[in-house]
Short mmCIF file of C-alpha atoms and ligand atoms in Angstrom, two decimals:
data_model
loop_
_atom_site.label_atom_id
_atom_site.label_comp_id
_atom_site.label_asym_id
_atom_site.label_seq_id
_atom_site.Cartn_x
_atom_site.Cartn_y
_atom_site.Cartn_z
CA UNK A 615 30.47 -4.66 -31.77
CA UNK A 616 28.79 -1.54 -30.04
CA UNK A 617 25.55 -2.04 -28.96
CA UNK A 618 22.96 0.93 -27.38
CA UNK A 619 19.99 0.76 -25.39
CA UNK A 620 16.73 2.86 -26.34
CA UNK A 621 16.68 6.54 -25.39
CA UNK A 622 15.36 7.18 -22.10
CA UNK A 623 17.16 3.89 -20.51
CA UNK A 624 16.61 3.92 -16.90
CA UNK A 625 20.37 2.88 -15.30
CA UNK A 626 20.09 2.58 -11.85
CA UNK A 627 21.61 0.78 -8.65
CA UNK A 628 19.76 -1.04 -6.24
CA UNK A 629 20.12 -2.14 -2.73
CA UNK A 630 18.20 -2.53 0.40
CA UNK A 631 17.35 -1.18 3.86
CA UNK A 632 18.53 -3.78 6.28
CA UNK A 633 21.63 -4.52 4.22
CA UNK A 634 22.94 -1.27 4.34
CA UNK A 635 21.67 1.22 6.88
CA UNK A 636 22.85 0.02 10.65
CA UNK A 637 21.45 2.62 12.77
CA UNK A 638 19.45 -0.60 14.13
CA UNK A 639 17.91 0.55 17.31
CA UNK A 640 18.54 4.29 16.53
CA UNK A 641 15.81 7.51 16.25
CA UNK A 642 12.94 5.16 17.46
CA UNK A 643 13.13 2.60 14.89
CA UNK A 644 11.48 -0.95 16.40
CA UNK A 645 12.79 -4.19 15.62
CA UNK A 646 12.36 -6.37 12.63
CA UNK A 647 12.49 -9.67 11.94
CA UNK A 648 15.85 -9.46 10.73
CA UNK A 649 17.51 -7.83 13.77
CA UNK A 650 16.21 -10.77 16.19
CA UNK A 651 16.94 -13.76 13.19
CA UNK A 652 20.66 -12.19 12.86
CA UNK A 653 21.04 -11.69 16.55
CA UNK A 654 20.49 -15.77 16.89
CA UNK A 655 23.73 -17.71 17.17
CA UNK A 656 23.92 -19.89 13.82
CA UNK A 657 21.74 -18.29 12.03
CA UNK A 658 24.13 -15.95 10.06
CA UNK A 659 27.53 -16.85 8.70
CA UNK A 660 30.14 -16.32 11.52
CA UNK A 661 27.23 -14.92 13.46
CA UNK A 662 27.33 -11.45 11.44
CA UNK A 663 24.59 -8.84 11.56
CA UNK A 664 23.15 -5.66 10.40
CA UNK A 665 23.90 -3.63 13.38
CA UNK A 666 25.77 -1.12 11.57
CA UNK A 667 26.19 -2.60 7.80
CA UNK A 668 27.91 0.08 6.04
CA UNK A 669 26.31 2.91 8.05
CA UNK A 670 24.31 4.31 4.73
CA UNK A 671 21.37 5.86 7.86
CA UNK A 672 24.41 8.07 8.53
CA UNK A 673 26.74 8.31 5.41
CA UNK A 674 23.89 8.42 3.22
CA UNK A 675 24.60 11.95 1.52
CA UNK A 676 28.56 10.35 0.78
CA UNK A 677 26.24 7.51 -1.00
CA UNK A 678 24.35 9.71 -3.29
CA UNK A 679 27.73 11.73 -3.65
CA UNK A 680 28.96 8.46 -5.10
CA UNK A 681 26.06 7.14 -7.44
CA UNK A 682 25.95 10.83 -8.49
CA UNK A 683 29.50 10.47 -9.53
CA UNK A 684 29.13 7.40 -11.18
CA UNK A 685 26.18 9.11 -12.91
CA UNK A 686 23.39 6.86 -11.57
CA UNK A 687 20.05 7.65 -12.98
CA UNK A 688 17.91 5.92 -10.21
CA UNK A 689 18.41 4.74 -7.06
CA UNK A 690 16.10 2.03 -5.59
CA UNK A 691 16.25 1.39 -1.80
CA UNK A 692 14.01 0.18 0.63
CA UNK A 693 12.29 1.47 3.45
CA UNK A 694 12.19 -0.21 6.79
CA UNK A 695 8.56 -0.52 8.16
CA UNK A 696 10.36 -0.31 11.71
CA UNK A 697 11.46 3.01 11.55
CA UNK A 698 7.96 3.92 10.21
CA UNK A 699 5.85 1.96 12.68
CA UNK A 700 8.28 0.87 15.16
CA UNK A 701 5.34 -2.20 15.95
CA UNK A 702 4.22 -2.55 12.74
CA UNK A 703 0.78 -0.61 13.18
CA UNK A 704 -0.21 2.54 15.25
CA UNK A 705 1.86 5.22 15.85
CA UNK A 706 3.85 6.57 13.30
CA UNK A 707 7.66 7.61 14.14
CA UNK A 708 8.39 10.89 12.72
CA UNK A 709 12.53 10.52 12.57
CA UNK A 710 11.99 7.51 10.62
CA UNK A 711 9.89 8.96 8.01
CA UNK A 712 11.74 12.35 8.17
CA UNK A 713 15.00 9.82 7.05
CA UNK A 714 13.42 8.87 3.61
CA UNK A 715 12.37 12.54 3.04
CA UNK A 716 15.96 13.49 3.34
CA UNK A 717 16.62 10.78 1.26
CA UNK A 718 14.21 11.32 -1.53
CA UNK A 719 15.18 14.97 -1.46
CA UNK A 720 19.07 14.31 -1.33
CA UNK A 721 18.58 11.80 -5.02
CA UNK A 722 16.13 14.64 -6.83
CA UNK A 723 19.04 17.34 -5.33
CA UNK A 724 21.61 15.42 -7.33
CA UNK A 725 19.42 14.30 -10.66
CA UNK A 726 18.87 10.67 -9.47
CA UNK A 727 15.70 9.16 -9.76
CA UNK A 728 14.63 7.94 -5.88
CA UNK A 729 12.44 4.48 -6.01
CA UNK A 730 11.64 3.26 -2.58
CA UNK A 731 10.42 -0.13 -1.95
CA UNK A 732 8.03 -0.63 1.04
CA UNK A 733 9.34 -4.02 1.90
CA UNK A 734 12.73 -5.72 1.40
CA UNK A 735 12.21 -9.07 4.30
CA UNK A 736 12.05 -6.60 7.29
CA UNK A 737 8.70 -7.34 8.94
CA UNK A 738 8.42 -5.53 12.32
CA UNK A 739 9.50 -7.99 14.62
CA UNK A 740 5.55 -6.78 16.57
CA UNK A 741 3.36 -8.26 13.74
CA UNK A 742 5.93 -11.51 13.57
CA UNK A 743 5.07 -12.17 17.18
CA UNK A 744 1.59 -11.10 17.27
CA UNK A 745 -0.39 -13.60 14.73
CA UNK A 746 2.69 -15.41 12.93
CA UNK A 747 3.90 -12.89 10.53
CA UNK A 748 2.80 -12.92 6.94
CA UNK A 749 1.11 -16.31 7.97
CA UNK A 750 -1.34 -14.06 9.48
CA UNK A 751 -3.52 -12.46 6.55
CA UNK A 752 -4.09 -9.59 9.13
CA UNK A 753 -0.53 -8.76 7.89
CA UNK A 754 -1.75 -8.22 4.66
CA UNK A 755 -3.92 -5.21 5.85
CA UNK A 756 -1.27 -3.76 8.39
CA UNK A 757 1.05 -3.38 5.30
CA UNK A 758 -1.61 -1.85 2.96
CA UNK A 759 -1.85 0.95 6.30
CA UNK A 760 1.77 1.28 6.39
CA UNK A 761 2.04 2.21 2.31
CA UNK A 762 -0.52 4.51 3.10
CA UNK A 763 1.47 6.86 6.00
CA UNK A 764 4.40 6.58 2.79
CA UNK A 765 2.59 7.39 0.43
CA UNK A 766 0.97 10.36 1.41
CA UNK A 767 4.65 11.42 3.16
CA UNK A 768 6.34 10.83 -0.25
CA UNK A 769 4.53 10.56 -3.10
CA UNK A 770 4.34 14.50 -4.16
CA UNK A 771 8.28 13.54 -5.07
CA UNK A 772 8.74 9.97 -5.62
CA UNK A 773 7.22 8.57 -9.09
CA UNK A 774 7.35 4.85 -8.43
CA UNK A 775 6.26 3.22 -5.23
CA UNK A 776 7.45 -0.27 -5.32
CA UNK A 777 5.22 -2.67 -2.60
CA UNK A 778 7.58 -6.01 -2.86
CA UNK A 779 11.18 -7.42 -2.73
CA UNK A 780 11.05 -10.72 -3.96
CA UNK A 781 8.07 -12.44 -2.37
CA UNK A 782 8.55 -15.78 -2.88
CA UNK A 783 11.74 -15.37 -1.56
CA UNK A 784 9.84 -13.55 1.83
CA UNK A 785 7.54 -16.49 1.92
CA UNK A 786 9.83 -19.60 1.15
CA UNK A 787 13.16 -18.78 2.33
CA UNK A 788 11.58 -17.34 5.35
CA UNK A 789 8.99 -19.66 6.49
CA UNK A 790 9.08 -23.07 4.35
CA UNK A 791 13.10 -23.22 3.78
CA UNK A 792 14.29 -21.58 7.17
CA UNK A 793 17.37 -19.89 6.00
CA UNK A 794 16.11 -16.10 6.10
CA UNK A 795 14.08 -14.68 9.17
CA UNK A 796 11.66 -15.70 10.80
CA UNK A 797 13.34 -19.18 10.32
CA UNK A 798 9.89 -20.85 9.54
CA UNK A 799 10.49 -24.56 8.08
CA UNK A 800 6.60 -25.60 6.91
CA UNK A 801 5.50 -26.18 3.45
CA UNK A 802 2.01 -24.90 4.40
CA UNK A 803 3.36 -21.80 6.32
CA UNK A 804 5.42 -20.94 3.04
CA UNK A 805 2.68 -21.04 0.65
CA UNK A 806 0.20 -19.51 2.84
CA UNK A 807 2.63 -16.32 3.63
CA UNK A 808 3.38 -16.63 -0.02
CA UNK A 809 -0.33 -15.51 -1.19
CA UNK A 810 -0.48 -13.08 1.99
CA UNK A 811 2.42 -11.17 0.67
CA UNK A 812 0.99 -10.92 -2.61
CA UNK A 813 -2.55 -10.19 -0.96
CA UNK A 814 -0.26 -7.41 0.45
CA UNK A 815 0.28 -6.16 -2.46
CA UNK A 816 -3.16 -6.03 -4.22
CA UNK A 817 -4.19 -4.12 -0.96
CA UNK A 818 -0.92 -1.56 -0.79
CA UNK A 819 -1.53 -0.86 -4.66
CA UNK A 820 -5.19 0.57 -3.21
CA UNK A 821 -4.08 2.06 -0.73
CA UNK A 822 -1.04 4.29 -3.10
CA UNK A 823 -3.56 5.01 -5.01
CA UNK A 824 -6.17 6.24 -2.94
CA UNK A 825 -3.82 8.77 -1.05
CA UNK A 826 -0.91 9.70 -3.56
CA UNK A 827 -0.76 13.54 -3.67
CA UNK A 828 0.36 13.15 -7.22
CA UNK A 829 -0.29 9.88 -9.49
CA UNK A 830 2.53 7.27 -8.73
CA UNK A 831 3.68 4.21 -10.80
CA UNK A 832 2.97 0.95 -8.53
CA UNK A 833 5.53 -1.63 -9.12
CA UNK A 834 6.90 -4.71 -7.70
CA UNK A 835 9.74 -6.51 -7.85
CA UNK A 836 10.10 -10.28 -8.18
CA UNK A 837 13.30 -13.33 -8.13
CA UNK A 838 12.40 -15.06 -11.53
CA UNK A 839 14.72 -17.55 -13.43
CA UNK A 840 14.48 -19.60 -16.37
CA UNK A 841 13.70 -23.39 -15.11
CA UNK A 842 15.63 -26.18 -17.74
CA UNK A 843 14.72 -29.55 -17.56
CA UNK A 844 17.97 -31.66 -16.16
CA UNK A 845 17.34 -33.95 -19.33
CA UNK A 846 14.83 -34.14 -22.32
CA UNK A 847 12.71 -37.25 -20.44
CA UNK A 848 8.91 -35.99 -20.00
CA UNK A 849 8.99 -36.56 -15.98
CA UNK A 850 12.29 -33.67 -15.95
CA UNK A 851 10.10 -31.42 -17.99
CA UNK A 852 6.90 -32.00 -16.50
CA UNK A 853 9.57 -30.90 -13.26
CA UNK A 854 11.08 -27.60 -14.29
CA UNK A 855 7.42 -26.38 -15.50
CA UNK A 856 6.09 -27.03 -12.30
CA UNK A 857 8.92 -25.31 -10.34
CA UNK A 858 8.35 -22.21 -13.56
CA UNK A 859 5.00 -22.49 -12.13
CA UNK A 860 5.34 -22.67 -8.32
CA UNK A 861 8.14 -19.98 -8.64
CA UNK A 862 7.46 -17.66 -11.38
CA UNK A 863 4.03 -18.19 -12.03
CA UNK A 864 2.70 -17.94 -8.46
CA UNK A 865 3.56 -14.35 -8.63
CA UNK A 866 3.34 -13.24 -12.50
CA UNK A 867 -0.41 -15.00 -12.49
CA UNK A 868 -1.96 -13.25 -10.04
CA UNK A 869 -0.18 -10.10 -11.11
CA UNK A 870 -0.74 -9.78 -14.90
CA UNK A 871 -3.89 -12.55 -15.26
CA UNK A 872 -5.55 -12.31 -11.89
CA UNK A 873 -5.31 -15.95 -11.81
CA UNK A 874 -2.89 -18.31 -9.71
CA UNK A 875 -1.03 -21.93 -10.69
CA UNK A 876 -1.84 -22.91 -7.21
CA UNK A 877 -5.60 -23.01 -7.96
CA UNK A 878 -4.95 -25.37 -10.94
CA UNK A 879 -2.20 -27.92 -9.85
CA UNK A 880 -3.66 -30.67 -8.15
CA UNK A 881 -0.73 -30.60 -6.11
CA UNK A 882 -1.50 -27.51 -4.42
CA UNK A 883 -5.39 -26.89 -4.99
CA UNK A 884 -6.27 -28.25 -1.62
CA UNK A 885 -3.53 -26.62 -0.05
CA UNK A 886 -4.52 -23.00 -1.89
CA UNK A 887 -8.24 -23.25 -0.98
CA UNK A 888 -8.15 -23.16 2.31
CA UNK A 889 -5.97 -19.70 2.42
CA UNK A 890 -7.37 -17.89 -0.86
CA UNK A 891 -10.51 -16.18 -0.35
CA UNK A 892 -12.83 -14.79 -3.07
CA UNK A 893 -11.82 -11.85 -4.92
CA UNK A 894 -7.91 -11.84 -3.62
CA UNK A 895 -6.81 -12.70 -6.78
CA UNK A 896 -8.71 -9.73 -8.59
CA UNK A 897 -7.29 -7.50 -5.85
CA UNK A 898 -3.58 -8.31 -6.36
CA UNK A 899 -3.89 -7.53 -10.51
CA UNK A 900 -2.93 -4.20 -9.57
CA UNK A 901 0.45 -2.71 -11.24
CA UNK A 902 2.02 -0.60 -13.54
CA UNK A 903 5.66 -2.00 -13.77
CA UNK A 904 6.85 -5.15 -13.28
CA UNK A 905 10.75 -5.48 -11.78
CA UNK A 906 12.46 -8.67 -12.78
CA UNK A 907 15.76 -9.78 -10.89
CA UNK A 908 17.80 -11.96 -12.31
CA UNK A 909 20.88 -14.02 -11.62
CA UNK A 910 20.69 -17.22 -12.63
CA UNK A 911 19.15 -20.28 -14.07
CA UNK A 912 17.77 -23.43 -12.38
CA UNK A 913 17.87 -26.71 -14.24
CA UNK A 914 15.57 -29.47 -12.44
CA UNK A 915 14.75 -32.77 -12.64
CA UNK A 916 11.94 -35.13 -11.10
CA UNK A 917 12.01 -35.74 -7.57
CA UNK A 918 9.99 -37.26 -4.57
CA UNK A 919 11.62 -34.36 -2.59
CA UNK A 920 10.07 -30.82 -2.01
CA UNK A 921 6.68 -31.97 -1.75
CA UNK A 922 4.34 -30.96 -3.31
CA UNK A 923 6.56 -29.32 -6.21
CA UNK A 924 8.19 -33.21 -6.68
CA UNK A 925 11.31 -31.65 -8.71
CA UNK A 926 15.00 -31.10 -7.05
CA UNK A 927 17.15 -28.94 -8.32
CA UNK A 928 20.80 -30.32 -10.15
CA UNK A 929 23.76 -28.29 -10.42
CA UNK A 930 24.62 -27.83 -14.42
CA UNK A 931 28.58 -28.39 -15.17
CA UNK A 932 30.38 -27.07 -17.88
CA UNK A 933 29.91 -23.21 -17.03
CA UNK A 934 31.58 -20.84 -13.96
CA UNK A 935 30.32 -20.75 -10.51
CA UNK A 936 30.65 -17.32 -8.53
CA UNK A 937 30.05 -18.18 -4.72
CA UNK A 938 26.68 -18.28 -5.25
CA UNK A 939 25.42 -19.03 -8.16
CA UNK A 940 25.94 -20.52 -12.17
CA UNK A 941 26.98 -17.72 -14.44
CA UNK A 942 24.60 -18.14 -17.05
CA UNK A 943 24.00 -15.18 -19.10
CA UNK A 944 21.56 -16.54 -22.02
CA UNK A 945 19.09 -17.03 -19.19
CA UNK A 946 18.26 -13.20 -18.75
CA UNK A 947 17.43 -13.44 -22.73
CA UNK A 948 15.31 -16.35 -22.33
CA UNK A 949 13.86 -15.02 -19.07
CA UNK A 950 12.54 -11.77 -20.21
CA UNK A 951 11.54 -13.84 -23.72
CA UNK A 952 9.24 -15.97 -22.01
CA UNK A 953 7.61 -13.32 -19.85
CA UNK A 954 6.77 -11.16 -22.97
CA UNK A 955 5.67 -14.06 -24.62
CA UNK A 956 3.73 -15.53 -22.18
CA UNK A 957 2.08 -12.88 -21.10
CA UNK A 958 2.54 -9.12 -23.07
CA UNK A 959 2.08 -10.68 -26.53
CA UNK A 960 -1.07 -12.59 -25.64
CA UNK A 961 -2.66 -9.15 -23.56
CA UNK A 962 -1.72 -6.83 -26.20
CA UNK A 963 -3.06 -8.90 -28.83
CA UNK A 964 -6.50 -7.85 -26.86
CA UNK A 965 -5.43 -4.43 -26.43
CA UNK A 966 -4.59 -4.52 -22.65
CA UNK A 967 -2.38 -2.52 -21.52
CA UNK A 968 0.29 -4.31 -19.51
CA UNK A 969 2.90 -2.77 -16.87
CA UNK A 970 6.21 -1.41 -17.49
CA UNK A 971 8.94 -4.08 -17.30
CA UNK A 972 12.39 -3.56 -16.05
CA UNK A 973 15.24 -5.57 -14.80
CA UNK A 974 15.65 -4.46 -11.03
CA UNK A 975 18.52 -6.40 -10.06
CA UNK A 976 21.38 -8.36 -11.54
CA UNK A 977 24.88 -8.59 -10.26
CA UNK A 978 27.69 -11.09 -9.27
CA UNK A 979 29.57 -11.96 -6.24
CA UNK A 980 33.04 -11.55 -6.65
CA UNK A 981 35.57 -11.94 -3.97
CA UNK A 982 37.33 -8.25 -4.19
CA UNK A 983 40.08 -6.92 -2.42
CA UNK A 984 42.24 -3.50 -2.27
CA UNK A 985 44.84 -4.06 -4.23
CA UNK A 986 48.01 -2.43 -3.41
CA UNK A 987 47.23 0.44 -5.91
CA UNK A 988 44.51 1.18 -3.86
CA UNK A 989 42.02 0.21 -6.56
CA UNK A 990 39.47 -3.04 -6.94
CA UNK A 991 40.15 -4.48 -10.12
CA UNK A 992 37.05 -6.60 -10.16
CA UNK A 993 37.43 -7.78 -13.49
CA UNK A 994 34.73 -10.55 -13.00
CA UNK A 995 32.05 -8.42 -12.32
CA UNK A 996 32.56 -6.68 -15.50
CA UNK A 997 32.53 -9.40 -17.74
CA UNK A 998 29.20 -10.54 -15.74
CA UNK A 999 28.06 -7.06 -16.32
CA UNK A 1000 28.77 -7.04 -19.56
CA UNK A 1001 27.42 -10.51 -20.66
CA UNK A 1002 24.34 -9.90 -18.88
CA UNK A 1003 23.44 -6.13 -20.48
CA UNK A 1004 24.50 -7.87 -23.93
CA UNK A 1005 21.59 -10.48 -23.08
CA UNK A 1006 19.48 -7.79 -22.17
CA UNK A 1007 20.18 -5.73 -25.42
CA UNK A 1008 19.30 -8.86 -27.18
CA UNK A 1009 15.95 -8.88 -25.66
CA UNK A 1010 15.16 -5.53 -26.76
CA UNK A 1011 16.34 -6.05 -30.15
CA UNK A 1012 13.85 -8.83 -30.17
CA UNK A 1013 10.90 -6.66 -29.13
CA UNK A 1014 10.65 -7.31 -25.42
CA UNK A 1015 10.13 -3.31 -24.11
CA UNK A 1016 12.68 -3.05 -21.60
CA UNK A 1017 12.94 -0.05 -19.51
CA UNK A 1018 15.66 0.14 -17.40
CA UNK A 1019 18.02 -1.69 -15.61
CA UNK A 1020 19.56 -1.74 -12.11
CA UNK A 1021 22.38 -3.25 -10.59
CA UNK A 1022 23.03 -5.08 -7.46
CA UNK A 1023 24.11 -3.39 -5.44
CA UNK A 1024 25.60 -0.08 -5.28
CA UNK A 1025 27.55 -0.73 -2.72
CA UNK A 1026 29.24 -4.48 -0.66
CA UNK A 1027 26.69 -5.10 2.09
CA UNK A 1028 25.00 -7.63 4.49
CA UNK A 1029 23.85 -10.59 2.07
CA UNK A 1030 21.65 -11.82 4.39
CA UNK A 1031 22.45 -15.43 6.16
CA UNK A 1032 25.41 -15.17 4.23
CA UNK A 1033 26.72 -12.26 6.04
CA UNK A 1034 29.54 -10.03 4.53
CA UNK A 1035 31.16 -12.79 2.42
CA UNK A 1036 29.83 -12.13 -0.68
CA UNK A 1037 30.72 -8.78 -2.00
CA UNK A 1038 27.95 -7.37 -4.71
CA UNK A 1039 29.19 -3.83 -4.85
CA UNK A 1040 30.15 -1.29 -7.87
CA UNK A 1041 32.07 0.12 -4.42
CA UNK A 1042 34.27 -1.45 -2.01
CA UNK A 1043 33.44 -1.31 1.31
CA UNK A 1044 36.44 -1.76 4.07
CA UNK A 1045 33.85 -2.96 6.84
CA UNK A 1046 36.35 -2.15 9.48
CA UNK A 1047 37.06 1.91 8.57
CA UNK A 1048 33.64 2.08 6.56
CA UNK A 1049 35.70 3.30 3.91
CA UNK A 1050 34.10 3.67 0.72
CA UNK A 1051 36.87 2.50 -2.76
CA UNK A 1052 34.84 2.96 -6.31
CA UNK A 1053 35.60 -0.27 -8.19
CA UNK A 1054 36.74 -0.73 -11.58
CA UNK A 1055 33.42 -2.07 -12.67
CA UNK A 1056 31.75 1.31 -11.14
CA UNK A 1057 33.91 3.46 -13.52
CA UNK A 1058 33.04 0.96 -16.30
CA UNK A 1059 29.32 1.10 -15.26
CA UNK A 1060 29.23 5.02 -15.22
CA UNK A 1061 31.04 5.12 -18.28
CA UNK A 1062 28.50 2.60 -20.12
CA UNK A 1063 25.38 5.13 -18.55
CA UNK A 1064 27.16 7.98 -20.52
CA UNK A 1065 27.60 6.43 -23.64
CA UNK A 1066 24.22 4.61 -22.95
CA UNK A 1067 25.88 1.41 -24.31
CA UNK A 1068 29.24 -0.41 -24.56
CA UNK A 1069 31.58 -2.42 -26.78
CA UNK A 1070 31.33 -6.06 -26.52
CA UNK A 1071 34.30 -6.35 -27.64
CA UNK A 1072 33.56 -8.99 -30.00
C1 LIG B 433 18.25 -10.78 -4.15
C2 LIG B 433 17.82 -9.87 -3.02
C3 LIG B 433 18.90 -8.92 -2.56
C4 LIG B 433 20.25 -9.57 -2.57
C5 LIG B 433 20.53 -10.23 -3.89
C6 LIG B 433 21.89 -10.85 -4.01
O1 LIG B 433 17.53 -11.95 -4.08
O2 LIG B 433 16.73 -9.07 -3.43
O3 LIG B 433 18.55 -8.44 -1.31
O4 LIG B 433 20.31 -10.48 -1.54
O5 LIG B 433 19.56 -11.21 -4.13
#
């Protein structure tokens, strides 16, 4: 069966500052949290960092050369707030900011779309040490400054100004879980830098606005899955609706309703109160399109662990494992489902107008090599591909407005405490010569942006 997206289909790539550019101390750029986490002994997978990643600060024009060729659309990256503000506030580092005006030119040169994110986990290491971070709701108003000296450097070219990279993933896996930098491990600290970051937002989406040289799109971009219960018993659903809540909810809420799950749950409320402050919530309710990344499902079932969420997280059998996650394509239908039903049908109904939705990431792990041809014949990633774009097609065929898609990642890179391992890239990247291979699934990629849809084959 063929199936084809709407005209106008945004297909894009995606990746990230950190994991790709090296060039760590290079130009003035000041640390981040990320260079002193990876630079820790055990704290990365075989000690690995983003020193040099795959050198995109200097290969970046070979890059665009290559998404161009593969007929990329749009190319989201991130910017790093260290070579912007080397400390996070104050004086502004022209070299840094003169890199992403390169950059934005070099995409427009070449008929790709640039969309720069302000934030992708690498907090200048200055504002980590000086209050705690994005446990600090000073943060909050640093960042809202720093969107500013973007915005009015970029925004006569860029359309889109994304504020966020996941936040829940900045705020949990950073400082409740411990696994990404700063290495925080409090349940308070995670939930507190959790409505700071989306504070952050609320006050970046002001500040875009009130200096943008033309009018810009602000988006964000957020880790959602679909939460199962582990079985049909009311204490298993009662624990995948409040993990929906606590991780979905804690960011679409404030987002789309102006409201927050944290405020409601008894589990949290007395937690929430004493961080929320009258009229945040209003504040953050402040977008025009909504990025949705999505890899996999979570199936949960009650739990005295993970206070306060009291659910745990089981591991489904049946269906393939890549080396990080279920494969589980129905959830990207059920995912985007849900959001449009929860919230788009319900605001439209009243005539509100509701953001833009896309899906800003979605991409496998698969464990490529040259082969002696010289090719990657990453055969995986295209069925993943595949299965997942099918799901997505589904969900516009059943009304959900979908505007583009982007996959992750353009290129292998540094997966964060997971270090090279896992290879996400429509290219092969030899990390020894830096040598840059186009993969089989980036031909089939390009080929399905052409013909702006693909066979399933079924
Ligand atoms: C997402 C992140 C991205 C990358 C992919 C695999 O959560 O946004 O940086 O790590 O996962």
């Amino acid at each position: 069966m063929r199936i084809t997206f709407p005209p106008d289909f945004i297909w894009g790539v995606a990746a990230s500052a950190y994991q790709i550019e090296g060039a760590w101390n290079e130009d003035g750029k000041g640390p981040s949290i990320w260079d002193t986490f990876s630079h820790i002994p055990g704290k990365v997978v075989k000690n690995q960092n983003g020193d040099i990643a795959i050198d995109h600060y200097h290969r970046w024009q070979e890059d665009l050369d290559l998404m161009r060729s593969l007929n990329v659309k749009s190319y989201r990256f991130s910017i790093a707030w260290t070579r912007i503000l080397p400390a996070g506030r104050g004086a502004v580092n022209s070299p840094g900011l003169d890199f992403y005006d390169r950059l934005v030119d070099g995409c427009l040169a070449r008929g790709i779309d640039p969309v720069p994110c302000l934030f992708h986990y690498d907090l200048p290491q200055a504002l980590q040490d000086d209050g705690g971070g994005w446990k600090n709701r000073d943060t909050a108003y640093r960042f809202a400054d720093y969107a500013r000296v973007v915005t009015e450097r970029l925004s006569d070219r860029v359309k889109i100004i994304m504020t966020h990279n996941e936040p829940w993933v900045t705020a949990i896996a950073g400082y409740l879980m411990g696994i990404h930098a700063p290495g925080g491990k409090n349940p308070y600290n995670g939930l507190k830098a959790a409505h700071h970051v989306m504070l952050s937002h609320g006050l970046a989406a002001e500040a875009i606005r009130a200096s943008a040289l033309k009018p810009v799109k602000v988006g964000i971009t957020l880790n959602l899955s679909p939460f199962y219960p582990a079985t049909d018993s009311s204490r298993d659903i009662q624990a995948a609706e409040d993990a929906h809540a606590m991780i979905n909810r804690v960011a679409l809420d404030p987002l789309l309703l102006g409201t927050t799950p944290l405020m409601e749950n008894w589990k949290t409320r007395w937690l929430a109160t004493t961080f929320i402050k009258e009229g945040d919530l209003e504040k953050i309710k402040n977008l025009d399109l909504l990025g949705v990344n999505y890899y996999s499902r979570n199936v949960m079932k009650f739990s005295l662990k993970n206070v306060p969420l009291f659910s745990e997280e089981v591991k489904p059998v049946g269906n393939e494992y890549s080396e990080m996650w279920e494969i589980y394509p129905p959830g990207m239908f059920t995912l985007l489902k849900r959001i449009w039903d929860d919230y788009y049908i319900p605001a439209q109904a009243k005539g509100i107008r509701m953001p833009e939705l896309m899906v800003t990431e979605n991409g496998v792990p698969v464990p490529d090599t040259l082969d002696a041809d010289g090719h990657v014949h990453d055969e995986r990633r295209i069925r993943y591909l595949r299965d997942h774009l099918a799901q997505v097609h589904k969900a516009t065929q059943a009304g959900v407005d979908i505007k583009g898609y982007y996959v992750w990642s353009f290129a292998d890179n540094f997966e964060w405490n997971l270090g090279y391992g896992p290879r996400f890239g429509l290219i092969h990247v030899d990390y020894e010569s830096l040598k840059r291979t186009i993969k089989d699934s980036g031909n089939w990629y390009s080929n399905v942006i052409i013909e702006n849809g693909f066979d399933t084959g079924g």
